[in-house]
mmCIF file of C-alpha atoms (C1' of nucleotides) in Angstrom:
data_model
loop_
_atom_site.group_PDB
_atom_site.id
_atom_site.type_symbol
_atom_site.label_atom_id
_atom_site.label_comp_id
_atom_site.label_asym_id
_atom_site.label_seq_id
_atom_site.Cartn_x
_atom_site.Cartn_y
_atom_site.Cartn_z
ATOM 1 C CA UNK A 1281 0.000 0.000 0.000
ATOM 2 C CA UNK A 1282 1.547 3.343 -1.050
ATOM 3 C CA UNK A 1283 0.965 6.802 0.580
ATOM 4 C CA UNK A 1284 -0.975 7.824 -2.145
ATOM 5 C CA UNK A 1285 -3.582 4.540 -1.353
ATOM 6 C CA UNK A 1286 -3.337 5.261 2.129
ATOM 7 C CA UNK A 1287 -4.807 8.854 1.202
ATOM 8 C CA UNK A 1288 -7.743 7.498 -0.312
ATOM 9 C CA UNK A 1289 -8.584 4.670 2.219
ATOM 10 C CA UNK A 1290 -8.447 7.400 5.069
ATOM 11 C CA UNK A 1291 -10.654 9.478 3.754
ATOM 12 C CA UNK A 1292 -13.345 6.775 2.737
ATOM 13 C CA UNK A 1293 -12.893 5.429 6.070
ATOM 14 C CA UNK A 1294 -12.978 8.812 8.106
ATOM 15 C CA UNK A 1295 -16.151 9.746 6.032
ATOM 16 C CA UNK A 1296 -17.745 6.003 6.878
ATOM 17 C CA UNK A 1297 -17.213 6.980 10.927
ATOM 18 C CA UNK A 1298 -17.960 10.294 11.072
ATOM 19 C CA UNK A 1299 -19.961 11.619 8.175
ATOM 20 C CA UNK A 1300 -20.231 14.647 6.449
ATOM 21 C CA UNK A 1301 -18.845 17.397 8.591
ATOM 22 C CA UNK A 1302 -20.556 20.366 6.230
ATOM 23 C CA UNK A 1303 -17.636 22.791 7.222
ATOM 24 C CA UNK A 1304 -16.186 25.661 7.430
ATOM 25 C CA UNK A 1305 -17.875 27.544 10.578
ATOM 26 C CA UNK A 1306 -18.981 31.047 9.304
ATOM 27 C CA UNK A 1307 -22.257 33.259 10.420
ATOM 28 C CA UNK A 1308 -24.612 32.269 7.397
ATOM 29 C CA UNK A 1309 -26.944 34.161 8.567
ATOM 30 C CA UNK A 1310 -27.366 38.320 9.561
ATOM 31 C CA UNK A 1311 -28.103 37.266 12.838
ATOM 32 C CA UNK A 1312 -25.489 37.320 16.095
ATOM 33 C CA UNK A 1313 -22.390 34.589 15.630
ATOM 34 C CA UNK A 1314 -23.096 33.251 18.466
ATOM 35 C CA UNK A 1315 -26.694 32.494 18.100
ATOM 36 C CA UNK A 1316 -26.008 31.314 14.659
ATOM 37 C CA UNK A 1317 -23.526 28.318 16.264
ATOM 38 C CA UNK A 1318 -24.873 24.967 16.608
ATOM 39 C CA UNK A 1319 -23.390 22.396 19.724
ATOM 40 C CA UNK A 1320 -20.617 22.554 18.705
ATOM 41 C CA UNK A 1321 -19.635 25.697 18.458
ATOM 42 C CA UNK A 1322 -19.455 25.189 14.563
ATOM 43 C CA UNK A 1323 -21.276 27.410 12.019
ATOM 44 C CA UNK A 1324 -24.327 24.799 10.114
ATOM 45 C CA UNK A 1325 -24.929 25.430 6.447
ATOM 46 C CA UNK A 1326 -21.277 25.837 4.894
ATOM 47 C CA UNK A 1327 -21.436 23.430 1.882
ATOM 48 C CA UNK A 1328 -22.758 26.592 -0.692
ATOM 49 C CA UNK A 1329 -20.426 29.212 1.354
ATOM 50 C CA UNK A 1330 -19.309 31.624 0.019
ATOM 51 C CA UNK A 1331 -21.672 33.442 -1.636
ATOM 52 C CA UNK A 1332 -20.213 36.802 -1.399
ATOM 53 C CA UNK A 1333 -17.695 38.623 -0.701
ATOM 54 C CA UNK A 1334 -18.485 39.275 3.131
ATOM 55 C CA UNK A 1335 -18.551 35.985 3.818
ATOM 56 C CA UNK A 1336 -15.350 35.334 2.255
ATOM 57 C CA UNK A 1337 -13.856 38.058 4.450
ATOM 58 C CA UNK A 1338 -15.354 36.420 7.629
ATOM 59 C CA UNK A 1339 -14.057 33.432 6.449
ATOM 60 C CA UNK A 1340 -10.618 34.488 6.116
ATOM 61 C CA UNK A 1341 -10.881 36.457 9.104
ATOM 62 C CA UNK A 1342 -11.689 33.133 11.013
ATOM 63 C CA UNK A 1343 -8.815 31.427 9.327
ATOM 64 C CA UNK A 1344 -6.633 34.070 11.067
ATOM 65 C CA UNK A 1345 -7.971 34.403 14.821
ATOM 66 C CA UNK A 1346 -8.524 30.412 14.975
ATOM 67 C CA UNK A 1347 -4.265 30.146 14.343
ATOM 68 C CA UNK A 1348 -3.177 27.771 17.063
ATOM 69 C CA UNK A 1349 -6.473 28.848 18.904
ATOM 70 C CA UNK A 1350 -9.886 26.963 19.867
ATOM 71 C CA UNK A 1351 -12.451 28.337 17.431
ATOM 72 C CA UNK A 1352 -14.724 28.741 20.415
ATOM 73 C CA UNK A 1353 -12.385 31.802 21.040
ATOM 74 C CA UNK A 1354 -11.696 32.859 17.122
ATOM 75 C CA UNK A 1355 -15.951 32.895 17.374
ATOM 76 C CA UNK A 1356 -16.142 34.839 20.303
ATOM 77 C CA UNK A 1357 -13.762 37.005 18.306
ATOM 78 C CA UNK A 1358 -15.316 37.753 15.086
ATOM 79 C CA UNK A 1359 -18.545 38.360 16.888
ATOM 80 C CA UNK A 1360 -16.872 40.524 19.070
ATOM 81 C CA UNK A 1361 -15.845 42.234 15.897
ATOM 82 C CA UNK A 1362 -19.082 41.940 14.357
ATOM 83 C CA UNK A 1363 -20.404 44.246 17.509
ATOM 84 C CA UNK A 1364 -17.876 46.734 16.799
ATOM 85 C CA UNK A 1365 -18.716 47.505 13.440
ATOM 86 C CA UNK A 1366 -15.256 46.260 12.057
ATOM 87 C CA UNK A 1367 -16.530 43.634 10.104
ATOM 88 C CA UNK A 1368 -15.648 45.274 6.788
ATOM 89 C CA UNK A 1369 -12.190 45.784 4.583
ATOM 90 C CA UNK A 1370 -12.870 49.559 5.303
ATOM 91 C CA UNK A 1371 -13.492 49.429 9.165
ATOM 92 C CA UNK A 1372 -10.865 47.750 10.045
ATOM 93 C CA UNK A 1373 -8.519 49.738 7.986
ATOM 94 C CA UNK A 1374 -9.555 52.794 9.467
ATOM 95 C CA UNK A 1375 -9.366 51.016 12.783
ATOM 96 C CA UNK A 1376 -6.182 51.376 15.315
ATOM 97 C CA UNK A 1377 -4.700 48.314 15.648
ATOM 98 C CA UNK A 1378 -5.099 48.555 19.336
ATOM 99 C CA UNK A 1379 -8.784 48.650 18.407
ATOM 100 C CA UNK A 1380 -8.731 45.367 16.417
ATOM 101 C CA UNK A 1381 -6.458 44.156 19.082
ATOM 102 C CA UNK A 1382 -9.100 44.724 22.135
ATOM 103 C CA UNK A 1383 -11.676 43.249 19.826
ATOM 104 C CA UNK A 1384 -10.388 40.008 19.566
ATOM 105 C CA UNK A 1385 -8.617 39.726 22.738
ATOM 106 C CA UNK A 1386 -10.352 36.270 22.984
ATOM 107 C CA UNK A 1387 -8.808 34.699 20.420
ATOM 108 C CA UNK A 1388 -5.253 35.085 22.158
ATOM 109 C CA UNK A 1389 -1.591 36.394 20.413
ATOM 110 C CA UNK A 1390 -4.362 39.501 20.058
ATOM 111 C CA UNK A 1391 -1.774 41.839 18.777
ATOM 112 C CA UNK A 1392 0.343 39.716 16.455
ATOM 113 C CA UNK A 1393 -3.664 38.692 15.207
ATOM 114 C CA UNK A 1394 -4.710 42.533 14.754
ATOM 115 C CA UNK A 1395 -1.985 42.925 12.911
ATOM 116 C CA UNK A 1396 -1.883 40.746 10.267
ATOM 117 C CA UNK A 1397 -5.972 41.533 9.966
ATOM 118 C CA UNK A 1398 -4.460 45.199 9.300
ATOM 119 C CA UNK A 1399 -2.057 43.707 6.603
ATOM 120 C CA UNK A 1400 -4.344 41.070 5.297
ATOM 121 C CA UNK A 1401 -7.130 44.009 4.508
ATOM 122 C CA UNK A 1402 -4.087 46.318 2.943
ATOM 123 C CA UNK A 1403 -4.033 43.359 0.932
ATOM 124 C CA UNK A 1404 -7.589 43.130 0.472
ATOM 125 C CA UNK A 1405 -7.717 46.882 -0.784
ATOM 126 C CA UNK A 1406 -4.742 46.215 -3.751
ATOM 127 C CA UNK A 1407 -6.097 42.738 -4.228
ATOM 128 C CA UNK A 1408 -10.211 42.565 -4.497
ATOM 129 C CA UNK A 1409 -11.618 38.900 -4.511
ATOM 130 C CA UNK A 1410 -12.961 39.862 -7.852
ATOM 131 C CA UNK A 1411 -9.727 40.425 -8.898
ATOM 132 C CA UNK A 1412 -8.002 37.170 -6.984
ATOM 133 C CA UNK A 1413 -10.644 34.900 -9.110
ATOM 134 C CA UNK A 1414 -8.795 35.769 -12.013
ATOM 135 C CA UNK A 1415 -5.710 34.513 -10.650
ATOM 136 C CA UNK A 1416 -4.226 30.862 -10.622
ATOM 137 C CA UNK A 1417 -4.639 29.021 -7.608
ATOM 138 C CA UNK A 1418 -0.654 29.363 -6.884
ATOM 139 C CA UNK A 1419 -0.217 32.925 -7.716
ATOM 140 C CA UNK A 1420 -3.258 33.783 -5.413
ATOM 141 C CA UNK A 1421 -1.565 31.284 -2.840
ATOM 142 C CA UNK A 1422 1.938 33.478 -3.573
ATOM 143 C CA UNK A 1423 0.573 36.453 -2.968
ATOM 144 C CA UNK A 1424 -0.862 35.264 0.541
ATOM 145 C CA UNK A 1425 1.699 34.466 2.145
ATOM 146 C CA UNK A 1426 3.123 37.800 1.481
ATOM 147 C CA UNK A 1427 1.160 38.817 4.232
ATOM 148 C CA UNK A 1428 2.780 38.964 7.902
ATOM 149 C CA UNK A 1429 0.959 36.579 9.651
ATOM 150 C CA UNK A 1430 -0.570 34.724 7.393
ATOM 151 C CA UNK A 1431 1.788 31.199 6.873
ATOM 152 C CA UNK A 1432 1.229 28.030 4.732
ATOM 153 C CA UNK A 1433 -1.678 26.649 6.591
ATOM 154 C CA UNK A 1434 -3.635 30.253 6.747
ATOM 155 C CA UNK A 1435 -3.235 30.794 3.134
ATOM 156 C CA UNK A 1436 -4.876 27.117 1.997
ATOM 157 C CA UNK A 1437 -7.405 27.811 4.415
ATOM 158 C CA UNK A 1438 -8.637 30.865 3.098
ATOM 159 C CA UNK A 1439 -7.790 29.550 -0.746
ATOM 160 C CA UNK A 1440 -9.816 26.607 0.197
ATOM 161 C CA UNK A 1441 -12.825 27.789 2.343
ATOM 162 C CA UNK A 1442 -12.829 31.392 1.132
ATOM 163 C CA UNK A 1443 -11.994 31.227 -2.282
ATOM 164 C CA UNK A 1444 -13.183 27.483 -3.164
ATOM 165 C CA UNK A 1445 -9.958 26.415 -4.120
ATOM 166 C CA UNK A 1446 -8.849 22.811 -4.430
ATOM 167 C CA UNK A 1447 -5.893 23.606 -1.921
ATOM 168 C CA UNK A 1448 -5.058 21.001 0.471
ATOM 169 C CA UNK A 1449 -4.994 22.505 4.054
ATOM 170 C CA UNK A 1450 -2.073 20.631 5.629
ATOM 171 C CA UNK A 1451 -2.121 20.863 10.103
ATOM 172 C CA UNK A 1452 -0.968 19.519 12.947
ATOM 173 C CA UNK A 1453 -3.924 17.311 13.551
ATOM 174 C CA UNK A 1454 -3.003 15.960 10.123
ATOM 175 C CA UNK A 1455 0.903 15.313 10.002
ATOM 176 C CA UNK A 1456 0.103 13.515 13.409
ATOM 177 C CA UNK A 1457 -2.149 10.974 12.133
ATOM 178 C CA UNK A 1458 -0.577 10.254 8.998
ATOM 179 C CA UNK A 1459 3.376 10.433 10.910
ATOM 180 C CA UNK A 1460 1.704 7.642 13.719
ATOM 181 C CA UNK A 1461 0.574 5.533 11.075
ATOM 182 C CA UNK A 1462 3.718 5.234 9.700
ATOM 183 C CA UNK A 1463 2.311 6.485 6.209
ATOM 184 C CA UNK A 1464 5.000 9.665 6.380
ATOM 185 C CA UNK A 1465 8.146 10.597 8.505
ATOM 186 C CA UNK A 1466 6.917 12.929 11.554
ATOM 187 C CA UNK A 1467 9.312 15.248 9.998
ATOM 188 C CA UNK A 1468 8.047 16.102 6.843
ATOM 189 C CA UNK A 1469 7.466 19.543 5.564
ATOM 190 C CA UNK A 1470 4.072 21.191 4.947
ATOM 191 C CA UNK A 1471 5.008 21.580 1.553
ATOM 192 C CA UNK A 1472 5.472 17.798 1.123
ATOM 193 C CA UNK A 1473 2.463 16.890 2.767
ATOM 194 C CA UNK A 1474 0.787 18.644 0.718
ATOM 195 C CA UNK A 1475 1.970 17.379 -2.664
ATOM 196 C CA UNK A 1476 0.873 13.882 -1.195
ATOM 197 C CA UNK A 1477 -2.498 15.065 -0.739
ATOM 198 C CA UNK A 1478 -2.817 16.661 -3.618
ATOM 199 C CA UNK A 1479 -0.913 14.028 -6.372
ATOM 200 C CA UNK A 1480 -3.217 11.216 -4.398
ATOM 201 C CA UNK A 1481 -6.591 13.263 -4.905
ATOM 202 C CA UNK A 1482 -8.818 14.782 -7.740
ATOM 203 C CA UNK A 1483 -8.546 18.745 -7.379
ATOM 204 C CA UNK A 1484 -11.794 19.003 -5.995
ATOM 205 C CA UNK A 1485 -12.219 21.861 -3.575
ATOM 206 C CA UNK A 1486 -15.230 20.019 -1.642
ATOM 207 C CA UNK A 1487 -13.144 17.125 -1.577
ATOM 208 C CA UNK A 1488 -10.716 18.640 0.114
ATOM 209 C CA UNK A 1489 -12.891 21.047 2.270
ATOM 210 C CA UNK A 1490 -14.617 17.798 3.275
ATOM 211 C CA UNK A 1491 -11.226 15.647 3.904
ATOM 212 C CA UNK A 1492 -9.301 18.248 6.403
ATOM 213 C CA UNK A 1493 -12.871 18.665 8.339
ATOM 214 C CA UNK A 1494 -12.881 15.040 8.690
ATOM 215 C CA UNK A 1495 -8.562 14.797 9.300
ATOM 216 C CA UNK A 1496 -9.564 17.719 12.348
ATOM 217 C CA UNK A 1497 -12.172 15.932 13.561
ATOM 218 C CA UNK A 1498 -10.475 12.459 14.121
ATOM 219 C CA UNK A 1499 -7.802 14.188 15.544
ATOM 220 C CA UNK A 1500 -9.784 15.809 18.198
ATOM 221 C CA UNK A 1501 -11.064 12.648 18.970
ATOM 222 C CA UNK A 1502 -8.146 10.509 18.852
ATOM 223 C CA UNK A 1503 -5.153 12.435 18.772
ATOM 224 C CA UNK A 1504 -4.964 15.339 21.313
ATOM 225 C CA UNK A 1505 -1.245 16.466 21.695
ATOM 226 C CA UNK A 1506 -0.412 14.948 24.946
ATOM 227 C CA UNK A 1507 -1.122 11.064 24.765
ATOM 228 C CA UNK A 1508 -2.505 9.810 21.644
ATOM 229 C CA UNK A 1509 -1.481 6.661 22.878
ATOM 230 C CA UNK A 1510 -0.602 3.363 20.545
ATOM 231 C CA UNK A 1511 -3.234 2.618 18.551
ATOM 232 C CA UNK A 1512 -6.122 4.349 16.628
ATOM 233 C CA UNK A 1513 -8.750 2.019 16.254
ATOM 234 C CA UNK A 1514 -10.589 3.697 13.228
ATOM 235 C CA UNK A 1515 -7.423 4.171 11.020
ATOM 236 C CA UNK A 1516 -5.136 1.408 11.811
ATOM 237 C CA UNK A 1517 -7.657 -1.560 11.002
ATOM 238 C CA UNK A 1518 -8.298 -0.053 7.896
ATOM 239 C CA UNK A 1519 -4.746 0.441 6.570
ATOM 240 C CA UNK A 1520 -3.813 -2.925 7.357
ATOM 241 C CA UNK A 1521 -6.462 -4.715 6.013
ATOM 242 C CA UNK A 1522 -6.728 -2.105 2.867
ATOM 243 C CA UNK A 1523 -10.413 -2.528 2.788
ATOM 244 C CA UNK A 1524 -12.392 0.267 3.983
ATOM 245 C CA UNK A 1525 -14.301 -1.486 6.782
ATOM 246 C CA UNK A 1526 -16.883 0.524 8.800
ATOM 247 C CA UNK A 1527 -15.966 0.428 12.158
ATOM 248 C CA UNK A 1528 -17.443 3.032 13.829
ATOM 249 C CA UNK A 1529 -16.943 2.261 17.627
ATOM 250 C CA UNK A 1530 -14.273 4.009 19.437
ATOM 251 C "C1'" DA B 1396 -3.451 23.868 38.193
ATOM 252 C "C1'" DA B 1397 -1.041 22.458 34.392
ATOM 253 C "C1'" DC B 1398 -2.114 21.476 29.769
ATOM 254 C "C1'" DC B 1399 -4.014 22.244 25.292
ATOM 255 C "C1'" DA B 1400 -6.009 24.499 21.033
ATOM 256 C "C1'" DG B 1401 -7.440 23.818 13.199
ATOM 257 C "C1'" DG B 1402 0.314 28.694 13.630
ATOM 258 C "C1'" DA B 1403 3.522 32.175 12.411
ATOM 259 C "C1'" DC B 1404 7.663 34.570 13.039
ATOM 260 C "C1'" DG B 1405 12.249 35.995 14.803
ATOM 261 C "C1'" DT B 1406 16.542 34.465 16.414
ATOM 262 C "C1'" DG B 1407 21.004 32.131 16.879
ATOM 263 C "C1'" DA B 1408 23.616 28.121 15.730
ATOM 264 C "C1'" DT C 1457 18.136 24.950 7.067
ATOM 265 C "C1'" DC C 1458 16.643 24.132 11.822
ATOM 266 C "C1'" DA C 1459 15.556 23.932 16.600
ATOM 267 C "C1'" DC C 1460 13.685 26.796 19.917
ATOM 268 C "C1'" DG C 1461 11.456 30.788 22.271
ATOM 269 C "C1'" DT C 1462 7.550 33.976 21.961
ATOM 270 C "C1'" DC C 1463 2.942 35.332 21.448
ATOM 271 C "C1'" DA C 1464 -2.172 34.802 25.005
ATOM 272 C "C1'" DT C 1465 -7.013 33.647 25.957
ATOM 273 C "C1'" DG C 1466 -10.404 30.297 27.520
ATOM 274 C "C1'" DG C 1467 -11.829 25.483 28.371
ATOM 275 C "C1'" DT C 1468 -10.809 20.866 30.766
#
DNA sequence: AACCAGGACGTGA
DNA sequence: TCACGTCATGGT
């Protein structure tokens, strides 16, 4: 079995256990962000997201609070922002950074975060959305991470969530699943993790959306940082056998 | 009461 | 290049 079979049997598998996760966690509605959260503090309604161009600002804007952060807290962020006013390119601009920074205190590493929401609406203001869709996926992805404070992981999050494009969001939830299966070195790059994703899959951005849901998911179950133990009794079956059973149990 | 969470960046070796 | 320190709140 290859790394590139292993790819495909994961996701079948992780899809079998836990369904459909229906994504990225955005206010769909006008309402408040918090009211608009279901139990789990996750947005419902995300498979036709983005419609528009606000959403794919709160989208990105998500992508940046939530870095190394609960999204409980990047929520309680952006609504936080919402409540302000500074949910637009041109509020925030003509915001202090302080401003942004008291905002979204709850989201944590609030001033490195109101910073790069400063630079990443600069960016905004050169680069309209209407004007990224004419782009390639990897000059839009260039031009990203540009940005201070926006790295490899932000930029395929907002390419793939924001912008609906097929670019495989690589994190830590991810390299430590596929490093303890013994399907990659623990060591390898985002950049190679990536091409394995992508040279095992069709470029299909709900594919992907779908997959990394699913790859955060399992890992919250199975693979919190301290002990994720020996074995992982969804994955492990599967890859040895190479069938996709359904084994749902935990 | 430590430990963790959907990272990114600056620094010195 | 790379290993390591820093940034910070809120939940368990």
């Amino acid at each position: 079995m290859t790394p590139r079979d292993s790819v495909l049997i994961v996701y079948q598998v992780l899809l079998q256990a836990y369904g459909p996760q229906g994504w990225w966690p955005v206010r769909h509605t006008l309402g408040s962000l918090r009211n608009a959260c279901d139990n789990r503090g996750y947005h419902p309604g995300c498979f036709d997201i983005p419609g528009n161009d606000q959403q794919r600002l709160e989208i990105a804007l998500g992508a940046l609070l939530t870095q190394n952060t609960a999204w409980t807290n990047a929520s309680t962020a952006l609504a936080s922002l919402a409540e302000n006013g500074k949910l637009s390119v041109q509020e925030l601009l003509g915001a202090e950074t302080e401003q942004i920074a008291l905002a979204i205190r709850s989201a944590g590493y609030y001033n490195q975060k109101a910073r790069a929401i400063k630079e990443f609406c600069r960016f905004l203001n050169q680069h309209p959305f209407a004007v990224l869709a004419t782009k390639s996926t990897s000059d839009v992805r260039k031009l990203l991470l540009q940005v201070r404070g926006i790295g490899p992981e932000t930029a395929d999050c907002i390419l793939l969530y924001a912008l609906n494009r097929p670019s495989f969001v690589v994190d830590a939830y991810t390299r430590r699943i596929f490093s303890h299966l013994g399907i990659v070195p623990e060591t390898i790059k985002y950049d190679s993790l990536q091409v394995l994703f992508e040279a095992s899959l069709p470029p299909d951005h709900a594919l992907f959306q779908e997959y990394h849901a699913l790859l955060v998911q399992h890992g919250k179950q199975h693979y919190s940082r301290k002990p994720h133990g020996k074995g992982d009794a969804i994955l492990r079956p599967a890859l040895i056998s190479g069938t996709p059973e359904k084994n749902g149990e935990n």
